[in-house]
Every structure is written in C-alpha cells, then in structure tokens.
Coordinates of C-alpha atoms and ligand atoms in Angstrom, one line a residue:
X1 CA 22.5 140.5 81.0
X2 CA 19.1 140.0 79.4
X3 CA 17.8 142.5 76.8
X4 CA 14.8 143.1 74.6
X5 CA 14.3 144.1 71.0
X6 CA 13.2 147.8 71.2
X7 CA 10.2 148.4 69.0
X8 CA 7.9 151.3 68.2
X9 CA 5.0 148.9 69.1
X10 CA 5.6 149.4 72.8
X11 CA 8.0 152.3 73.0
X12 CA 5.3 154.8 74.2
X13 CA 3.8 152.3 76.7
X14 CA 7.3 151.7 78.1
X15 CA 8.1 155.4 78.2
X16 CA 4.9 156.3 80.0
X17 CA 5.4 153.4 82.5
X18 CA 9.1 152.7 82.9
X19 CA 8.5 150.0 85.5
X20 CA 6.5 147.9 83.0
X21 CA 9.6 146.4 81.5
X22 CA 12.8 145.5 83.4
X23 CA 15.8 144.6 81.2
X24 CA 19.6 145.2 81.1
X25 CA 19.9 146.4 77.5
X26 CA 18.0 147.1 74.3
X27 CA 18.6 145.9 70.7
X28 CA 17.6 147.6 67.5
X29 CA 18.2 147.1 63.8
X30 CA 20.4 150.1 63.0
X31 CA 18.7 150.5 59.6
X32 CA 15.4 151.2 61.3
X33 CA 16.8 154.0 63.5
X34 CA 19.7 155.5 61.5
X35 CA 17.5 158.0 59.7
X36 CA 14.8 158.5 62.3
X37 CA 14.2 162.1 63.6
X38 CA 11.6 164.0 65.5
X39 CA 9.3 162.4 68.1
X40 CA 10.6 158.8 67.7
X41 CA 14.2 159.9 67.8
X42 CA 13.6 161.8 71.0
X43 CA 11.9 158.7 72.6
X44 CA 14.8 156.5 71.4
X45 CA 17.5 158.9 72.7
X46 CA 15.8 159.0 76.1
X47 CA 15.9 155.2 76.3
X48 CA 19.6 155.3 75.4
X49 CA 20.3 157.3 78.6
X50 CA 19.2 154.3 80.7
X51 CA 20.1 151.3 78.6
X52 CA 23.2 150.1 76.6
X53 CA 22.5 149.6 72.9
X54 CA 23.1 146.3 71.0
X55 CA 22.4 146.1 67.3
X56 CA 21.3 143.4 64.9
X57 CA 21.5 144.6 61.2
X58 CA 19.3 143.5 58.3
X59 CA 20.8 144.8 55.1
X60 CA 24.6 144.1 55.2
X61 CA 24.0 141.0 53.0
X62 CA 27.4 139.6 53.8
X63 CA 26.9 136.5 51.6
X64 CA 25.6 138.2 48.4
X65 CA 27.9 138.4 45.3
X66 CA 27.5 142.1 45.2
X67 CA 30.2 144.5 46.5
X68 CA 29.7 145.9 50.0
X69 CA 27.7 149.2 50.2
X70 CA 30.4 151.5 51.4
X71 CA 28.2 154.5 51.8
X72 CA 25.9 152.5 54.1
X73 CA 28.9 151.2 56.1
X74 CA 30.1 154.8 56.6
X75 CA 26.7 155.9 57.9
X76 CA 26.5 152.7 60.0
X77 CA 29.8 153.4 61.6
X78 CA 28.6 156.9 62.5
X79 CA 25.5 155.4 64.1
X80 CA 27.4 152.8 66.0
X81 CA 30.0 155.2 67.3
X82 CA 27.6 158.0 68.2
X83 CA 25.4 155.6 70.2
X84 CA 28.3 153.7 72.0
X85 CA 26.9 150.5 70.5
X86 CA 28.2 147.4 72.5
X87 CA 27.7 144.8 69.8
X88 CA 27.1 145.0 66.0
X89 CA 25.6 141.8 64.9
X90 CA 24.3 140.7 61.5
X91 CA 23.1 137.6 59.7
X92 CA 25.3 135.0 57.9
X93 CA 23.0 135.2 54.9
X94 CA 22.3 137.3 51.8
X95 CA 19.4 139.6 51.1
X96 CA 20.5 141.4 48.0
X97 CA 21.5 140.2 44.5
X98 CA 22.4 142.5 41.6
X99 CA 21.5 145.3 43.8
X100 CA 17.9 144.0 44.1
X101 CA 16.6 143.6 47.7
X102 CA 15.1 140.2 48.2
X103 CA 13.3 141.0 51.5
X104 CA 14.4 137.8 53.0
X105 CA 17.5 136.4 54.7
X106 CA 18.6 133.6 52.5
X107 CA 21.3 131.0 53.4
X108 CA 24.7 131.3 51.8
X109 CA 25.7 128.1 49.8
X110 CA 27.9 125.9 52.0
X111 CA 30.9 125.9 49.6
X112 CA 34.6 126.7 49.8
X113 CA 34.1 129.5 47.3
X114 CA 31.5 131.1 49.5
X115 CA 33.8 130.8 52.5
X116 CA 36.5 132.8 50.7
X117 CA 34.0 135.4 49.5
X118 CA 32.4 135.9 52.9
X119 CA 35.7 136.0 54.7
X120 CA 37.0 138.8 52.4
X121 CA 33.8 140.8 53.0
X122 CA 33.8 140.2 56.8
X123 CA 37.4 141.5 57.0
X124 CA 36.5 144.6 55.0
X125 CA 33.5 145.3 57.3
X126 CA 35.5 144.8 60.4
X127 CA 38.2 147.2 59.1
X128 CA 35.7 149.9 58.2
X129 CA 33.6 149.6 61.3
X130 CA 36.7 149.1 63.6
X131 CA 34.9 146.5 65.6
X132 CA 34.3 142.8 65.4
X133 CA 31.3 141.6 63.3
X134 CA 29.1 139.2 65.3
X135 CA 27.5 136.9 62.8
X136 CA 24.3 135.0 63.5
X137 CA 23.8 131.5 62.2
X138 CA 20.4 131.8 60.4
X139 CA 17.5 129.5 60.1
X140 CA 17.0 128.1 56.5
X141 CA 14.5 125.8 54.8
X142 CA 16.5 124.4 52.0
X143 CA 20.4 124.5 51.7
X144 CA 21.7 126.0 48.5
X145 CA 24.1 123.8 46.5
X146 CA 25.8 122.5 49.7
X147 CA 29.3 121.1 49.2
X148 CA 30.2 120.9 52.8
X149 CA 28.5 120.6 56.2
X150 CA 26.9 123.7 57.7
X151 CA 29.1 123.4 60.8
X152 CA 32.3 123.2 58.8
X153 CA 31.1 126.2 56.7
X154 CA 30.5 128.3 59.8
X155 CA 33.7 127.3 61.5
X156 CA 35.8 128.0 58.4
X157 CA 34.4 131.6 58.2
X158 CA 35.0 132.3 61.9
X159 CA 38.5 130.9 61.8
X160 CA 39.6 132.7 58.6
X161 CA 37.9 136.0 59.3
X162 CA 38.3 136.2 63.0
X163 CA 34.7 137.4 63.4
X164 CA 32.5 136.4 66.3
X165 CA 29.3 134.5 66.5
X166 CA 25.7 135.1 67.6
X167 CA 24.2 131.9 68.8
X168 CA 20.5 132.1 68.1
X169 CA 19.4 129.1 70.1
X170 CA 15.9 129.1 68.4
X171 CA 17.5 129.1 65.0
X172 CA 19.6 126.0 65.8
X173 CA 16.5 124.3 67.2
X174 CA 14.4 125.1 64.1
X175 CA 17.2 124.0 61.7
X176 CA 17.8 120.8 63.7
X177 CA 14.0 120.0 63.5
X178 CA 13.6 120.8 59.9
X179 CA 16.9 119.2 58.7
X180 CA 17.0 116.3 61.2
X181 CA 20.2 116.8 63.1
X182 CA 21.1 116.9 66.8
X183 CA 21.1 120.5 68.1
X184 CA 23.3 119.8 71.1
X185 CA 26.0 118.2 68.9
X186 CA 25.9 121.1 66.5
X187 CA 26.3 123.7 69.3
X188 CA 29.3 121.8 70.9
X189 CA 31.1 121.8 67.5
X190 CA 31.0 125.6 67.4
X191 CA 34.0 127.7 68.6
X192 CA 33.0 128.4 72.2
X193 CA 35.4 131.3 72.6
X194 CA 34.0 133.1 69.6
X195 CA 30.4 133.2 70.8
X196 CA 29.6 136.7 72.0
X197 CA 25.8 137.0 72.0
X198 CA 22.7 134.8 72.4
X199 CA 19.3 135.2 70.8
X200 CA 16.1 133.5 72.1
X201 CA 12.8 133.5 70.2
X202 CA 9.6 131.7 69.5
X203 CA 8.5 130.0 66.2
X204 CA 5.6 128.4 64.6
X205 CA 5.3 124.7 63.8
X206 CA 3.1 124.5 60.7
X207 CA 3.4 120.8 59.9
X208 CA 4.7 117.5 61.4
X209 CA 8.0 118.1 59.7
X210 CA 8.2 121.9 59.4
X211 CA 8.8 124.8 61.7
X212 CA 8.8 128.4 60.4
X213 CA 11.0 130.8 62.3
X214 CA 8.4 133.5 62.8
X215 CA 9.5 135.2 66.0
X216 CA 5.7 135.5 66.6
X217 CA 5.1 133.1 69.5
X218 CA 6.4 132.6 73.0
X219 CA 9.6 130.5 73.4
X220 CA 8.8 126.8 73.8
X221 CA 10.2 124.5 76.5
X222 CA 12.6 122.5 74.3
X223 CA 14.3 125.8 73.2
X224 CA 14.6 126.8 76.9
X225 CA 16.2 123.5 77.6
X226 CA 18.7 124.0 74.7
X227 CA 19.3 127.5 76.1
X228 CA 20.2 126.0 79.5
X229 CA 22.5 123.5 77.8
X230 CA 24.2 126.4 75.8
X231 CA 24.8 128.5 79.0
X232 CA 26.3 125.5 80.8
X233 CA 28.5 124.7 77.8
X234 CA 29.7 128.3 77.3
X235 CA 31.0 128.5 80.9
X236 CA 30.9 132.3 80.8
X237 CA 28.3 135.1 81.2
X238 CA 27.0 136.3 77.9
X239 CA 24.3 138.8 76.8
X240 CA 21.0 137.2 75.9
X241 CA 18.3 138.9 73.9
X242 CA 14.6 138.1 73.6
X243 CA 13.5 138.6 70.0
X244 CA 9.8 139.2 69.3
X245 CA 9.1 140.7 65.8
X246 CA 5.5 139.8 65.1
X247 CA 2.3 139.3 67.1
X248 CA 3.8 141.5 69.8
X249 CA 2.1 140.8 73.1
X250 CA 1.6 143.3 75.9
X251 CA 4.6 144.2 78.1
X252 CA 3.4 142.0 80.9
X253 CA 3.8 138.9 78.7
X254 CA 7.2 140.1 77.3
X255 CA 8.3 140.6 80.9
X256 CA 7.3 137.1 81.9
X257 CA 9.5 135.7 79.2
X258 CA 12.4 138.0 80.2
X259 CA 11.9 136.8 83.8
X260 CA 12.2 133.2 82.8
X261 CA 15.4 133.9 80.8
X262 CA 16.8 135.7 83.8
X263 CA 15.9 132.9 86.1
X264 CA 17.7 130.3 83.9
X265 CA 20.6 132.6 83.4
X266 CA 21.1 133.3 87.1
X267 CA 20.7 129.6 87.9
X268 CA 23.5 128.8 85.4
X269 CA 25.8 131.5 86.8
X270 CA 25.2 130.1 90.3
X271 CA 26.0 126.6 89.2
X272 CA 29.1 127.8 87.5
X273 CA 30.2 129.6 90.8
X274 CA 29.6 126.4 92.8
X275 CA 31.6 124.5 90.3
X276 CA 34.6 126.8 90.6
X277 CA 34.5 127.1 94.4
Ligands
FE2_301 FE1 18.1 136.0 66.0

C-alpha cells in the first residue's frame, strides 16, 4: 500500500481530475482537519469515501514535561473513530513546554528518566484512544543531554510501553548523515515486529556536513536504497507514505514518486514470494 499526504494545496485539482493521482490511502494531521467545516470538509469527506485514512499528529508532544491534554485526546478519539482511521501516528518528540507551543518537533533527551516519563504518557494515550500509538523516530540536529544511545532509548520505550513504530526512512538517513552513524545498522537494531508504518520524503543538503529535513524536495537515490533495504529486512507488507510538506509540485511529479515507491515495493514483495516458494 502506498499513500500520500492529503493537502489543501492539491485537493481541488485531485477532486476535479480523480485520475491525476493513484494511491491506496491518504494521510492527514488530525489537528488540521478536526475542526474544519464547510467546503473543505465536504471535499475531505468525499475523499474518505474512496480512500482509507491514516493520521500523523503534530501536537501530542509525548516527550514534553507537561501533562497530556485530555480535552484534545477526547476530541482526537472522536475524530479517529468517526473516520475509521487505520493508524494514528505521532512523533517521538516534544513541541510544548509549560503550555507554550514551540512550533518545532524537538528531540526528547535520551535518558532513563525520559524513558519512564514517555512510557507513562504513551500508556495513557493508548488507554484513552483505545488503539496503539505508532511513534515516529524524528530527525534532530543536536541531541539533548544524552545519557544513552538513541537506539537504546527508542527500544526501551517500545518495549516498556508496547507502542508501535513509524520508520521514517528519510529521518534515519538524515540523522545518520548529520551524526555520523550507519543507517543500515541502526534500522536492523530496531524491533522489526513493532514497525507498523513507513514514511518516505525528500530533504535539503545545506552544507557538506548538514542535511535539513525539509520535506520540500524529491526523494534522493540513497534514501530509495535504504527503503529497499528496509522492505527486505522487514519481510512483511507494510503501508508506505510519501510525505511532501513544502514546495509542493504538481500532481504529475507527485505521481512519479508514488510510482517509484510502488515499483520498489512490488519488487520487494515479489522477491519475498520467490524466497518463500
Ligand atoms: Fe515522517
């Protein structure tokens, strides 16, 4: 299954010409659509008649010291239930502190205390939403007060909270480039059975030693290669999303990236079948 982030930027174009984009599902940030009404809501509801909905939240802020926002979680559950949402994913990060929104997804310190704190919050979220939380490993530029390795931090959270993981292949590539580690090794140390969803995106290299995770460019070849490796390693079909948040191209260009993802995905499934038979 290959999906696309549904955006107002191309919603009308897609509605007027349904054949201009061929995908298996759509993804939205629930915060952007929970309180939408009128024309845009009608357009969105029409799309939901044809496509399963996946979600990728922005404001849960699972890593912040603040309490969870229970009113938000109640509204979120209503949105997820009423739209038969397949997956609710969020970022393993924080974006709020002392109730101030920071407008960025910042990394949680890789510490034992943070593991305990995040695990407690993940369990509450899963209880309230009555579904697994699928957490994305985020890109970051400077680790905060790290006391342990990132991989050990992620694995401890998954093991202790029983949440699932979103493998954003581009994030792992960006982090491996910026922080000098082997992305293949990092991926193989993740709990394979807990990976429920894949993201693919483009980024911007701004310096010899720095990539910014912009989601504003086409996916580059090394990220496609890491994607192929991830599919082979996972040994199971898994939904894959193309993320494009800025510098949105026309639907033809989006479709050509979707086609490449589909081609690699189908090739991997075929190889898997040959391997089994
Ligand atoms: Fe992502």
